């Protein structure tokens, strides 16, 4: 009798929870990578069809595993009915390969970025980035994890076997309408999932297990932890491994952020616990907390109706099963070498201020950066190639925003004047800037890639905010110098370059003529230099790149690119 009761009890619990096996995206390890973007149907709940989008499948995309220094050849084939783009979030690639809003892939077309992987071992991801459509394409399902491996990581005794002792953990929330279809820009993201699986369950072996955690949600902040409050080790951030593991019971991840986590299950055989997002612990002013604004009167329309807000969300049921062969049973004491960027080498400090747009009616936005909304053809900032810069972010709004920058990984210098906590002291490409005039300063070096025409983005990674224009763009430009081999032009200096319009030229002793050409080679302006050693040139009105030619009295020529921005 007792036995029968027990049996029925188990059955009841099982049907109540309706657990689904955790989906583990397949991998692509080849350097030839084909991604086909298409639509499909997913049943998040049995019998309820939802139209989704995926890469090489109906939801999410394969986990791409790249080796540092390898040359990858990627084809992104767009079979959607929408134009889109594909961005390699966190990777250091040229602006042409970055897949930002300017690098569009029309329906039926494909895009073929090729690059050498320069990043250190780390947890990156890929997702579409078309302006106004990023949230649509990501929340309908296109997003994938991208792991970079390197020799420094290979030499550590940490889990490296995908699907066995290393698992992708992609946190997302989505909202379904009454017809079971995904809503975009919604505050009713009531469905939480890991790797696209709701009510997910997984077996982990009783050893050290590595979780590559990504917050791929549109706007919800994840407060990562376990139901039994067990400890875990954060070994890496967005851009790679930390110098040493940081032992914690919680890890806050804003949209776009990643954490590389080791959890030691060697003494947990037979245990059953849950991976959680502890929304009840989020402070005021964080999307996902009970109170989304810093002040109780700062509201978001519809937000209080979402049961996930302020709640502890069960995401993944973990059962600890037998060890694998050759298990890793210890967490290394030290990890990777981290060379801090020296603040004294920074040549520029750039201020970015977040404000609420005058048109906003509540804390859902739109928001502005430096008073401006994203304009497709407007470059907000120009960075010199090779420069080390400090970016100082100040959030004058009532809600925390995760700031993300393309091209570089940065090191956080201060958060409200304090040094960052150990788990944020590595390489990052997203940082959560709290509300009410909170400030974050970071340092980054802009190396290797310059383009006068294709910008990189920086933006809030809450996708509705980004789509509504909380984004700016910067170009990295090469300061091209006069050919120093030539004595004739040795004294010449041309500045500023890039310029907002006027260019001063000094040291014209040997120069007879100054010509300005369009980039296509059309002569636009000529000036004869007589009895003078300096000149001021007004660049043509249209912004862009020009060629400035100097002709010496002996007929020698030199040319320099001038950028008018
Ligand atoms: Cu994850 Cu500019 O994006
Ligand atoms: Cu990015
Ligand atoms: Cu934001």
XYZ file of C-alpha atoms and ligand atoms in Angstrom:
570
model
C 0.000 0.000 0.000
C 2.731 2.387 0.968
C 4.656 1.509 -2.167
C 1.667 2.168 -4.405
C 1.085 5.558 -2.835
C 4.699 6.456 -3.415
C 4.410 5.465 -7.056
C 1.321 7.588 -7.620
C 2.954 10.503 -5.884
C 5.955 10.409 -8.214
C 3.650 10.204 -11.219
C 1.729 13.260 -10.077
C 4.865 15.345 -9.579
C 6.195 14.344 -12.979
C 3.055 15.352 -14.846
C 2.847 18.579 -12.874
C 6.380 19.681 -13.728
C 6.343 18.193 -17.273
C 10.063 18.244 -17.606
C 11.727 18.466 -20.975
C 15.251 17.259 -21.710
C 17.595 20.221 -22.056
C 18.388 20.938 -25.694
C 22.128 21.003 -26.292
C 22.801 22.794 -29.604
C 25.047 20.789 -31.923
C 28.526 22.111 -32.653
C 30.344 23.329 -35.722
C 34.085 22.840 -35.299
C 35.140 23.168 -38.926
C 36.737 26.433 -40.113
C 34.195 26.429 -42.943
C 30.991 27.497 -41.273
C 27.601 27.533 -42.949
C 24.653 29.126 -41.242
C 21.259 29.014 -42.910
C 18.754 31.372 -41.332
C 15.202 30.208 -41.713
C 11.816 30.118 -40.078
C 10.216 27.055 -38.528
C 7.845 25.837 -35.876
C 8.685 25.107 -32.256
C 6.480 23.644 -29.553
C 7.577 25.301 -26.330
C 4.547 23.583 -24.829
C 3.205 20.315 -26.251
C 0.579 20.767 -28.937
C 1.079 24.528 -29.196
C 2.834 25.585 -32.393
C 4.911 28.745 -32.300
C 6.586 30.237 -35.365
C 10.276 30.658 -34.648
C 13.524 31.477 -36.427
C 16.802 29.639 -36.223
C 20.180 29.039 -37.777
C 20.439 25.500 -39.235
C 17.302 24.591 -37.309
C 14.022 25.999 -36.120
C 15.317 27.679 -32.948
C 18.687 29.100 -31.829
C 21.780 28.058 -33.776
C 24.679 25.627 -33.525
C 27.476 26.275 -31.056
C 30.434 27.378 -33.159
C 33.795 26.343 -31.745
C 36.782 28.225 -33.138
C 40.465 27.942 -32.384
C 42.455 31.096 -31.808
C 44.634 31.990 -34.831
C 42.598 29.842 -37.195
C 41.180 31.371 -40.362
C 37.428 30.960 -40.609
C 35.275 31.191 -43.698
C 31.635 31.785 -42.807
C 28.593 31.789 -45.054
C 25.390 33.231 -43.659
C 22.520 32.332 -45.973
C 19.395 34.380 -45.306
C 16.279 32.336 -46.072
C 14.077 34.610 -43.948
C 11.616 36.970 -45.556
C 13.318 39.833 -43.660
C 16.618 41.540 -44.317
C 18.969 40.809 -41.433
C 22.647 40.862 -40.386
C 24.841 38.558 -38.327
C 27.091 39.897 -35.601
C 29.883 37.990 -33.787
C 29.272 39.506 -30.370
C 32.475 40.149 -28.445
C 34.889 39.135 -31.169
C 37.695 41.360 -32.351
C 37.083 41.483 -36.092
C 37.212 44.207 -38.756
C 34.121 46.398 -39.085
C 33.408 44.778 -42.469
C 33.288 41.353 -40.785
C 31.481 42.527 -37.645
C 27.949 42.168 -39.023
C 26.611 45.436 -37.624
C 23.494 47.222 -38.916
C 25.302 48.384 -42.091
C 26.226 44.901 -43.280
C 22.802 43.809 -44.468
C 21.877 40.429 -45.891
C 18.777 40.692 -48.066
C 16.294 37.787 -48.192
C 17.696 35.033 -50.399
C 21.195 36.511 -50.268
C 24.210 35.296 -48.388
C 27.160 36.983 -46.700
C 30.668 35.614 -46.520
C 32.843 37.050 -43.752
C 36.337 35.583 -43.484
C 38.781 36.357 -40.717
C 41.543 35.143 -38.494
C 40.349 34.466 -34.947
C 42.314 36.881 -32.758
C 40.406 36.451 -29.503
C 41.605 34.533 -26.507
C 39.629 31.525 -25.308
C 36.246 32.822 -24.252
C 32.472 32.655 -24.460
C 31.111 34.711 -27.343
C 27.831 34.557 -29.220
C 26.248 35.503 -32.492
C 22.963 37.189 -33.284
C 21.304 39.423 -35.898
C 21.813 43.186 -35.575
C 19.559 44.956 -38.061
C 18.421 48.285 -36.662
C 14.789 48.154 -35.412
C 14.724 44.366 -35.995
C 17.328 43.032 -33.567
C 14.797 42.138 -30.883
C 12.467 40.542 -33.431
C 15.135 38.290 -34.919
C 16.729 37.375 -31.581
C 13.559 36.777 -29.619
C 12.045 34.738 -32.454
C 15.058 32.507 -32.035
C 18.236 33.458 -33.907
C 21.144 33.371 -31.479
C 23.976 30.953 -30.955
C 26.958 30.415 -28.761
C 30.475 30.815 -30.074
C 33.363 29.371 -28.074
C 36.975 30.243 -28.780
C 39.633 27.821 -27.562
C 43.341 28.524 -27.207
C 46.476 26.847 -25.881
C 46.479 28.735 -22.594
C 43.066 27.234 -21.854
C 44.062 23.793 -23.168
C 46.933 23.737 -20.687
C 44.576 24.173 -17.749
C 42.943 21.209 -16.085
C 39.367 22.355 -16.823
C 36.449 20.698 -18.643
C 36.668 20.985 -22.422
C 34.325 18.280 -23.668
C 31.204 19.929 -25.017
C 27.999 18.158 -24.015
C 29.828 15.894 -21.538
C 31.426 18.114 -18.905
C 30.952 21.495 -20.589
C 27.465 22.820 -21.344
C 26.015 25.894 -23.005
C 23.446 27.621 -20.786
C 21.567 30.197 -22.849
C 19.086 32.054 -20.657
C 16.154 33.671 -22.433
C 12.606 34.723 -21.764
C 9.870 35.132 -24.326
C 6.267 36.206 -24.380
C 3.533 34.424 -26.311
C 0.304 36.026 -27.481
C -3.086 34.296 -27.325
C -2.282 32.528 -30.620
C 0.973 31.155 -29.143
C 3.128 33.501 -31.242
C 6.224 35.305 -29.951
C 5.670 38.936 -29.082
C 8.408 41.458 -29.797
C 9.275 44.417 -27.517
C 7.061 42.882 -24.870
C 6.971 43.350 -21.106
C 5.068 40.062 -20.856
C 8.014 37.722 -21.326
C 6.451 35.153 -19.015
C 8.179 32.087 -20.474
C 11.706 31.413 -19.192
C 13.952 28.901 -20.879
C 17.448 27.494 -21.139
C 18.674 26.672 -24.665
C 15.110 27.148 -25.883
C 13.784 24.488 -23.477
C 11.107 25.425 -20.947
C 10.977 23.343 -17.739
C 14.297 21.840 -18.729
C 16.045 18.960 -17.008
C 19.556 17.624 -17.436
C 21.900 14.997 -15.980
C 25.314 16.281 -14.981
C 28.135 13.908 -13.958
C 29.430 13.956 -10.372
C 32.590 15.930 -11.155
C 33.619 19.462 -12.078
C 31.168 20.682 -14.711
C 31.672 23.797 -16.802
C 28.715 26.020 -17.646
C 29.077 28.585 -20.423
C 26.298 30.926 -19.371
C 24.879 33.552 -21.717
C 22.109 35.971 -20.936
C 20.473 36.059 -24.356
C 17.237 37.573 -23.081
C 15.861 40.700 -24.700
C 15.904 42.766 -21.527
C 15.649 40.644 -18.361
C 18.600 40.529 -15.966
C 19.582 37.066 -14.706
C 20.625 36.528 -11.100
C 22.326 33.166 -11.614
C 22.529 30.703 -8.713
C 21.422 27.286 -7.507
C 18.321 26.372 -5.479
C 20.458 24.982 -2.620
C 22.695 28.060 -2.707
C 25.736 25.934 -3.430
C 28.975 27.657 -4.321
C 30.427 27.836 -7.808
C 33.502 29.352 -9.391
C 33.406 32.097 -11.978
C 36.443 31.408 -14.161
C 35.747 33.698 -17.086
C 33.799 36.732 -18.246
C 32.774 38.030 -21.694
C 36.244 38.141 -23.170
C 37.971 35.179 -21.573
C 39.445 33.617 -18.494
C 40.025 35.458 -15.238
C 43.404 35.319 -13.483
C 41.870 33.107 -10.779
C 38.476 31.556 -10.019
C 36.072 33.678 -7.987
C 33.954 31.642 -5.586
C 30.338 32.843 -5.378
C 26.744 31.787 -4.817
C 25.300 34.342 -7.252
C 26.334 35.819 -10.588
C 24.430 38.735 -12.074
C 24.274 38.688 -15.853
C 22.687 41.491 -17.834
C 21.496 40.896 -21.403
C 24.483 40.195 -23.648
C 26.812 39.206 -20.781
C 28.479 35.818 -20.373
C 30.004 33.928 -17.477
C 32.203 30.855 -17.594
C 31.366 28.857 -14.475
C 32.753 25.720 -12.843
C 30.547 23.865 -10.398
C 32.072 21.017 -8.427
C 29.560 18.157 -8.276
C 32.076 15.518 -7.177
C 30.381 15.127 -3.777
C 26.833 15.476 -5.120
C 26.075 12.103 -6.730
C 22.341 11.429 -6.607
C 21.437 14.985 -5.708
C 18.732 16.925 -7.482
C 18.752 20.726 -7.436
C 17.853 23.598 -9.695
C 19.573 26.309 -11.647
C 17.747 29.521 -10.814
C 17.468 33.174 -11.572
C 16.856 34.842 -8.214
C 14.750 37.736 -9.441
C 13.579 38.488 -5.888
C 17.138 39.508 -5.008
C 17.542 42.065 -7.801
C 17.745 45.599 -6.410
C 15.324 48.329 -7.476
C 16.185 49.718 -10.895
C 17.080 46.393 -12.497
C 14.796 44.896 -15.160
C 13.488 41.698 -13.544
C 13.225 43.096 -10.006
C 9.872 43.792 -8.374
C 10.534 47.495 -8.886
C 12.077 48.237 -12.317
C 12.905 51.850 -11.468
C 15.248 53.255 -8.857
C 12.202 54.995 -7.362
C 8.900 53.225 -6.765
C 7.099 55.832 -8.876
C 9.306 55.105 -11.895
C 7.192 52.552 -13.718
C 6.991 50.474 -16.860
C 3.538 50.002 -18.299
C 2.382 46.377 -17.882
C 5.471 45.372 -15.886
C 3.718 44.527 -12.600
C 1.477 42.043 -14.466
C 4.394 39.794 -15.374
C 4.730 37.054 -12.724
C 8.462 36.647 -13.468
C 9.238 40.126 -12.139
C 10.632 39.963 -8.637
C 10.338 36.168 -8.649
C 12.847 33.382 -8.228
C 12.657 31.487 -11.511
C 13.426 27.746 -11.730
C 15.263 27.290 -15.005
C 16.868 23.878 -15.086
C 16.448 20.733 -13.011
C 19.871 19.182 -12.481
C 20.284 15.503 -11.561
C 23.757 14.435 -10.589
C 24.632 11.077 -12.124
C 27.708 8.851 -12.364
C 31.101 10.250 -13.294
C 32.430 10.041 -16.816
C 35.775 8.471 -17.659
C 38.735 10.736 -16.744
C 36.661 13.225 -14.778
C 38.073 16.560 -13.687
C 37.708 16.686 -9.920
C 39.432 19.897 -8.919
C 39.208 23.578 -9.796
C 42.570 25.121 -10.702
C 43.827 27.850 -8.364
C 45.079 30.073 -11.160
C 43.837 30.544 -14.704
C 45.064 33.044 -17.304
C 47.532 35.892 -17.323
C 45.797 39.231 -17.305
C 47.855 42.278 -18.230
C 46.091 45.402 -16.995
C 45.865 48.294 -19.438
C 47.693 51.278 -17.969
C 45.476 54.309 -17.366
C 48.445 56.589 -18.080
C 48.640 55.354 -21.650
C 45.114 56.571 -22.418
C 45.098 59.566 -24.749
C 41.365 60.237 -24.842
C 38.559 60.170 -22.295
C 35.161 59.893 -23.882
C 31.980 60.637 -21.931
C 28.747 58.816 -22.760
C 25.636 59.885 -20.890
C 22.375 57.940 -20.891
C 19.189 59.953 -20.641
C 15.477 59.382 -21.094
C 14.107 60.699 -24.367
C 11.665 63.601 -23.949
C 9.103 61.448 -25.771
C 9.277 58.631 -23.204
C 6.234 58.165 -20.992
C 7.724 55.583 -18.607
C 10.936 53.629 -18.001
C 10.538 51.510 -21.115
C 12.222 54.227 -23.187
C 13.196 55.474 -25.681
C 16.566 56.368 -24.182
C 19.370 58.475 -25.630
C 23.151 58.394 -25.577
C 24.739 61.848 -25.353
C 21.339 63.309 -26.148
C 21.134 61.562 -29.504
C 19.194 58.693 -30.953
C 20.770 56.285 -33.452
C 20.963 57.724 -36.970
C 22.088 55.277 -39.622
C 24.518 57.604 -41.404
C 25.794 59.563 -38.448
C 29.144 58.637 -36.935
C 29.119 59.684 -33.270
C 32.767 59.110 -32.386
C 36.084 58.836 -34.194
C 38.842 56.800 -32.580
C 42.456 56.783 -33.760
C 43.784 53.355 -34.623
C 46.111 52.175 -31.881
C 44.711 54.564 -29.266
C 44.066 53.548 -25.698
C 40.956 55.326 -24.461
C 38.950 55.678 -21.297
C 35.194 55.643 -21.721
C 33.191 57.109 -18.897
C 29.538 56.061 -18.848
C 27.011 57.937 -16.757
C 23.442 56.744 -16.433
C 21.060 59.596 -15.697
C 17.986 57.400 -16.056
C 16.136 55.452 -13.372
C 16.940 51.963 -14.692
C 20.185 50.030 -15.162
C 21.387 49.672 -18.785
C 23.913 47.089 -20.029
C 26.358 49.019 -22.224
C 28.019 47.015 -24.993
C 30.802 48.025 -27.360
C 31.922 46.256 -30.526
C 35.531 45.731 -31.689
C 37.220 45.682 -28.279
C 37.217 43.946 -24.926
C 37.658 46.439 -22.098
C 38.828 46.453 -18.504
C 36.629 48.196 -15.955
C 38.559 50.871 -14.068
C 35.886 52.056 -11.658
C 32.216 51.591 -10.829
C 30.991 54.635 -8.938
C 34.595 55.385 -8.074
C 35.339 51.924 -6.674
C 37.478 49.204 -8.250
C 35.327 46.469 -9.817
C 34.710 43.251 -7.872
C 37.067 40.358 -8.718
C 34.569 38.647 -11.005
C 34.370 41.783 -13.179
C 38.076 42.540 -13.207
C 38.818 40.624 -16.431
C 37.905 41.325 -20.061
C 34.375 42.453 -20.765
C 32.348 43.789 -23.655
C 29.160 44.471 -21.689
C 28.880 46.336 -18.405
C 25.725 47.015 -16.449
C 25.512 50.691 -15.525
C 23.077 51.227 -12.670
C 20.620 54.123 -12.578
C 20.582 57.449 -10.744
C 23.843 58.954 -12.036
C 25.878 55.796 -11.569
C 29.157 55.861 -13.432
C 31.391 53.213 -14.947
C 34.818 53.941 -16.410
C 36.568 51.428 -18.615
C 39.767 51.333 -20.608
C 40.235 49.759 -24.036
C 42.791 49.690 -26.807
C 41.532 50.049 -30.381
C 43.945 47.992 -32.417
C 44.273 46.224 -35.762
C 41.192 47.364 -37.671
C 40.376 50.722 -39.190
C 37.797 51.796 -41.719
C 36.744 55.238 -42.880
C 33.392 53.963 -44.017
C 32.142 51.062 -41.869
C 31.498 51.962 -38.242
C 31.361 49.824 -35.140
C 28.432 50.094 -32.711
C 28.057 50.779 -29.028
C 24.646 50.388 -27.459
C 22.425 49.267 -24.654
C 21.980 45.494 -24.920
C 18.382 45.609 -23.760
C 17.125 44.934 -27.263
C 13.975 47.114 -27.159
C 16.182 50.021 -25.988
C 18.694 49.343 -28.779
C 15.954 49.037 -31.394
C 14.499 52.352 -30.227
C 17.830 54.085 -30.837
C 19.917 53.710 -27.658
C 22.931 53.120 -29.874
C 25.810 55.108 -31.294
C 28.553 54.365 -33.774
C 32.261 54.970 -33.992
C 34.842 54.647 -36.703
C 38.429 53.704 -36.065
C 40.697 55.658 -38.391
C 44.280 55.371 -39.354
C 46.256 58.585 -38.981
C 48.035 58.536 -42.324
C 51.311 60.467 -42.240
C 53.229 62.192 -45.047
C 55.772 59.848 -46.586
C 58.696 60.465 -44.303
C 61.227 59.118 -46.775
C 60.847 62.175 -48.910
C 62.912 65.144 -47.747
C 60.877 67.559 -49.824
C 57.797 67.105 -47.689
C 59.611 66.435 -44.429
C 58.477 69.628 -42.701
C 54.839 69.314 -43.780
C 52.214 68.733 -41.130
C 48.507 68.442 -41.801
C 45.930 68.681 -39.026
C 43.399 67.916 -37.714
C 42.678 64.655 -39.466
C 39.921 63.518 -39.201
C 38.484 67.013 -39.429
C 35.103 68.603 -39.010
C 35.858 70.848 -42.021
C 39.074 72.898 -41.884
C 42.542 71.512 -42.398
C 45.701 73.453 -41.562
C 48.848 72.710 -43.492
C 52.253 73.871 -42.265
C 55.808 73.513 -43.512
C 55.036 74.325 -47.133
C 58.566 75.711 -47.981
C 59.038 73.357 -50.926
C 55.397 73.131 -51.994
C 53.922 74.836 -55.033
C 50.383 73.402 -55.341
C 47.765 71.841 -53.069
C 45.036 69.745 -54.705
C 42.012 68.086 -53.130
C 40.501 65.087 -54.914
C 37.429 63.027 -54.214
C 38.135 59.415 -53.312
C 37.203 58.558 -56.917
C 39.947 60.891 -58.136
C 37.946 63.926 -59.245
C 39.804 67.231 -58.697
C 37.687 69.378 -56.399
C 39.966 72.201 -55.316
C 43.367 73.677 -56.208
C 45.436 76.182 -54.307
C 48.748 77.706 -55.337
C 51.214 78.306 -52.581
C 53.202 81.559 -52.996
C 55.576 83.117 -50.497
C 53.892 81.370 -47.613
C 54.615 78.317 -45.516
C 51.143 77.734 -44.092
C 47.711 77.291 -45.562
C 44.206 76.572 -44.436
C 41.970 74.423 -46.631
C 38.224 74.214 -46.328
C 37.186 70.661 -47.167
C 34.176 70.157 -49.479
C 30.891 70.170 -47.558
C 30.013 66.489 -48.035
C 31.382 64.258 -45.295
C 33.652 61.465 -46.377
C 37.204 60.663 -47.358
C 39.254 62.957 -49.624
C 42.743 62.858 -51.044
C 44.987 65.825 -50.435
C 47.867 66.088 -52.886
C 50.922 68.300 -52.493
C 53.114 69.102 -55.510
C 56.598 70.419 -54.850
C 58.403 73.143 -56.805
C 60.414 70.368 -58.446
C 57.224 68.472 -59.387
C 57.348 65.715 -56.737
C 53.993 64.626 -55.366
C 52.658 63.202 -52.138
C 49.096 62.277 -51.213
C 47.328 61.943 -47.902
C 43.840 60.770 -47.059
C 41.736 63.348 -45.209
C 38.621 62.276 -43.399
C 35.846 64.840 -43.145
C 33.351 63.636 -40.536
Cu 25.300 41.605 -28.979
Cu 25.923 45.066 -30.850
O 25.535 43.315 -29.976
Cu 28.451 43.053 -30.110
Cu 18.895 50.325 -21.968
